[in-house]
CSV table of C-alpha atoms in Angstrom, one decimal:
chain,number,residue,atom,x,y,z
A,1,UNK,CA,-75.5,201.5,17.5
A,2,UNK,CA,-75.7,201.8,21.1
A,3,UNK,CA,-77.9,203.9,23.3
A,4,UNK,CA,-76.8,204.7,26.3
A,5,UNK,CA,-77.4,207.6,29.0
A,6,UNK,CA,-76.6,211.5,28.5
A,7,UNK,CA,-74.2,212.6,31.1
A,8,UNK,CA,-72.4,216.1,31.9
A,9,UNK,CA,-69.6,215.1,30.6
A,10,UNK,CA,-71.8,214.8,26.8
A,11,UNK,CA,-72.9,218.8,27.3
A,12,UNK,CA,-69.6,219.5,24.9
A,13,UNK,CA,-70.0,216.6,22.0
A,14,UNK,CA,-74.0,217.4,22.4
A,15,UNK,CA,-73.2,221.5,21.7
A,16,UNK,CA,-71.4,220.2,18.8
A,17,UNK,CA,-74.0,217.9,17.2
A,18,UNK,CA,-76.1,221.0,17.3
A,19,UNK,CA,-73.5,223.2,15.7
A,20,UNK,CA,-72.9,220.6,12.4
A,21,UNK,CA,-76.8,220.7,12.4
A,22,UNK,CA,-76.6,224.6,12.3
A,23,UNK,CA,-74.7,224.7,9.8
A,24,UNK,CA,-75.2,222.2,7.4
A,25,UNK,CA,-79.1,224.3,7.6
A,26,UNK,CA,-77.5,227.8,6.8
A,27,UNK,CA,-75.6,226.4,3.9
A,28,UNK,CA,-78.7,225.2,2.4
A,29,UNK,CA,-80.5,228.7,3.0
A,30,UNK,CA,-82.8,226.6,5.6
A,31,UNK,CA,-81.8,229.1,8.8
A,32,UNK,CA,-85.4,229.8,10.2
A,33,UNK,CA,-85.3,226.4,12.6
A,34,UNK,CA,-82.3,226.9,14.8
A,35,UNK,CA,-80.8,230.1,13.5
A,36,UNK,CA,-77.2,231.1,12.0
A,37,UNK,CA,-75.3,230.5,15.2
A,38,UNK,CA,-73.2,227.9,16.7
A,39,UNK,CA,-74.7,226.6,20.0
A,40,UNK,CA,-71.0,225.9,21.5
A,41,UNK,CA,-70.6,229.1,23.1
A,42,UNK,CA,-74.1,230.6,23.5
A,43,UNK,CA,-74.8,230.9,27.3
A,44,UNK,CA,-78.5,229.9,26.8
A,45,UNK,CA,-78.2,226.9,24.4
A,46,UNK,CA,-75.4,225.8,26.9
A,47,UNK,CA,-77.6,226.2,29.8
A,48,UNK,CA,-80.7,224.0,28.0
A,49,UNK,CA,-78.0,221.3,27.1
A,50,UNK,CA,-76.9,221.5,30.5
A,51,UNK,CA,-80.6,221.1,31.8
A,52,UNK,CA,-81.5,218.1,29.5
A,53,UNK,CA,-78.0,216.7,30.8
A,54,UNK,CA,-79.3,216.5,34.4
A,55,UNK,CA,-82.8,215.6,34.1
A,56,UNK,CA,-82.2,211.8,33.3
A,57,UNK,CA,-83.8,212.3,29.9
A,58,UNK,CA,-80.9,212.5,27.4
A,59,UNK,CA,-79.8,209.9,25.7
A,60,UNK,CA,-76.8,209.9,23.5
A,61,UNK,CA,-76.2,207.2,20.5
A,62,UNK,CA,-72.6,206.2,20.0
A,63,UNK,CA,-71.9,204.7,16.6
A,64,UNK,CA,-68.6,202.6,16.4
A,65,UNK,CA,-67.3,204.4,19.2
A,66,UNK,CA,-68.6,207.7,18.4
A,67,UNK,CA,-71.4,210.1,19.8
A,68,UNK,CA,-73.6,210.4,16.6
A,69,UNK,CA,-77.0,211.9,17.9
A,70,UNK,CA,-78.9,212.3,21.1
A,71,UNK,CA,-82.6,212.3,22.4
A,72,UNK,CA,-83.9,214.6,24.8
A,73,UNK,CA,-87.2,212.9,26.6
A,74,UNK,CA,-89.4,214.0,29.3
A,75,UNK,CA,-92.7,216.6,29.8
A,76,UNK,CA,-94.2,218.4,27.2
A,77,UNK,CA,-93.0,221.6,26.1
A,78,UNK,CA,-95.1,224.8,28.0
A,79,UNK,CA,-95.9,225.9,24.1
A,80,UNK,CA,-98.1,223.5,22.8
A,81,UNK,CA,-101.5,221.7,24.0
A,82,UNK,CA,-101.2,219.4,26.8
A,83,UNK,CA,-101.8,215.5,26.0
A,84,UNK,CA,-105.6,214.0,26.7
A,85,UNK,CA,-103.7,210.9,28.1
A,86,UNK,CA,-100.2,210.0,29.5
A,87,UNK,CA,-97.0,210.8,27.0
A,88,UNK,CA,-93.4,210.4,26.1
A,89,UNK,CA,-92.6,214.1,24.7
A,90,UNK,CA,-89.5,214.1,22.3
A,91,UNK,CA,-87.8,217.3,23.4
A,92,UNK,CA,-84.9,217.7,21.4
A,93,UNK,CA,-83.6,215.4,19.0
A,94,UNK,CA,-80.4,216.0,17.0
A,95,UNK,CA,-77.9,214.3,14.8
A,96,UNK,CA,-74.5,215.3,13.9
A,97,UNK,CA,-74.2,215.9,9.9
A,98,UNK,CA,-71.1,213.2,10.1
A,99,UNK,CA,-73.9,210.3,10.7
A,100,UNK,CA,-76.4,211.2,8.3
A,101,UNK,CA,-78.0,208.4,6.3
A,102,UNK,CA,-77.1,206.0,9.1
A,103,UNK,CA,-80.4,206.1,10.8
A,104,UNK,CA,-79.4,208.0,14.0
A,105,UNK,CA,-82.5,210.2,14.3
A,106,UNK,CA,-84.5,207.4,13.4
A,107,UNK,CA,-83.1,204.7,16.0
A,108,UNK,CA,-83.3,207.6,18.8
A,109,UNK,CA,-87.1,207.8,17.5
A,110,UNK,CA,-87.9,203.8,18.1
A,111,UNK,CA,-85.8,203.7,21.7
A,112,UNK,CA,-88.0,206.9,22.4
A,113,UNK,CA,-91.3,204.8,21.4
A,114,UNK,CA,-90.1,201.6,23.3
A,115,UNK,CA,-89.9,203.6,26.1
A,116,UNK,CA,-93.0,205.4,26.1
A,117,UNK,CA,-94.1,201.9,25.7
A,118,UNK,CA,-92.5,200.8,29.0
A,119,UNK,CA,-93.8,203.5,31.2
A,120,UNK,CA,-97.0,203.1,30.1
A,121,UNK,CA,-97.9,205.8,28.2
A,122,UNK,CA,-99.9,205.0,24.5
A,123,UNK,CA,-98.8,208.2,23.1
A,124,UNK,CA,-95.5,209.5,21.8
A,125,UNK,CA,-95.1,213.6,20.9
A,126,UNK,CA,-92.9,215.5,19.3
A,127,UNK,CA,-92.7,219.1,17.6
A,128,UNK,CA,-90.8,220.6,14.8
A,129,UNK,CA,-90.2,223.6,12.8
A,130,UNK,CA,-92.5,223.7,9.8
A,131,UNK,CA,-91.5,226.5,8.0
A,132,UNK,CA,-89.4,226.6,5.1
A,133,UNK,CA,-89.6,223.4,2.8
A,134,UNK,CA,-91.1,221.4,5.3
A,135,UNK,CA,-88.3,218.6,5.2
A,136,UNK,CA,-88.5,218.6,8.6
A,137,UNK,CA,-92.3,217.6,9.2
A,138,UNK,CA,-92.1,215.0,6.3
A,139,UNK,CA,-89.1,213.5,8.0
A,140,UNK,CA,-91.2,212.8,11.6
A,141,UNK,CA,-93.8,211.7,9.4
A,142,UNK,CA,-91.4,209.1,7.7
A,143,UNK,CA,-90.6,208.3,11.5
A,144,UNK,CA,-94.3,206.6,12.3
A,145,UNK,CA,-95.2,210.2,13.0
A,146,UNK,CA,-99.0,212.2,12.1
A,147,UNK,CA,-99.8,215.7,12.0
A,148,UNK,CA,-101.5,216.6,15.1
A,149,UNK,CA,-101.5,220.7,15.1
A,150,UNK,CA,-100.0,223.7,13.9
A,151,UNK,CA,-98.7,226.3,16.3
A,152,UNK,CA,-96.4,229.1,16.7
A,153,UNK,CA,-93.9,230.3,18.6
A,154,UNK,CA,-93.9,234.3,17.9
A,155,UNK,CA,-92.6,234.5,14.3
A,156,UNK,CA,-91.6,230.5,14.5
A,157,UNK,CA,-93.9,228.2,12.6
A,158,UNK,CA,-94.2,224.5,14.4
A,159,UNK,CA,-96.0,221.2,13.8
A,160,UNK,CA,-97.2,219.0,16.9
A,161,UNK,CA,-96.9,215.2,15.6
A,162,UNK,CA,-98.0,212.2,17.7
A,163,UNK,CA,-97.0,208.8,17.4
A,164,UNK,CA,-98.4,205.6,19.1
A,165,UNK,CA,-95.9,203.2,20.6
């Protein structure tokens, strides 16, 4: 697997890692995360792609040639508490439903550690929806991840997870 830079030219394949995502949820009844509807055509989920495209934090894994998942690093999200010491904050991390079981997410997670790890900073973040089953939460905690602290976002239940690189 190779890790390489997001670029503009990924907003499209990115859009439609998030859509497979989308719907492999709704057809297991799991919609409260990211909703019913595609992101590939949604003028805001376009415009945050777009965003994480241009700020030198996306990173894209290509598996045999292919774009299988992508990272989104950078500054915390304005929703939850701010670090006591320098972070890496995982801001989006998705994998499309074609590559699951090969470890995508999980090789994203360890780049995004290593790199934490090279600018300094002891701690890595990330949040996650927590409602429903809680697959989601268990899955960073499979990752190296701990529970940290609950929050929500209105209605939207999350879970604030740390890891040390």
């Amino acid at each position: 697997m190779d890790i390489r830079a997001g670029k503009p030219d990924d907003i499209p394949t990115v859009l439609a890692m998030f859509d497979s995502a989308v719907a492999w949820l709704t057809a297991q009844g799991r919609t409260g995360q990211w909703g019913t509807r595609p992101f590939t055509g949604d003028p805001r989920r376009t415009e945050q792609v777009t965003r994480w495209a241009h700020s030198g934090g996306m990173r894209i894994a290509d598996l045999d040639g292919t774009s299988a998942g992508c990272i989104v690093v950078g500054p915390a999200h304005d929703y939850v508490t701010p670090a006591p010491e320098p972070e890496l904050y995982v801001q989006a991390l998705v994998t499309d439903r074609r590559y699951a079981g090969h470890q995508v997410g999980r090789t994203l997670l360890d780049w995004a550690a290593e790199e934490a790890r090279a600018r300094g900073a002891g701690l890595l973040r990330v949040d996650c929806y927590a409602g429903d089953d809680g697959r989601l939460v268990a899955y960073y905690e499979s990752c190296g991840f701990t529970r940290a602290q609950p929050f929500s976002v209105g209605e939207w239940p999350g879970m604030l997870l740390h890891r040390r690189p």
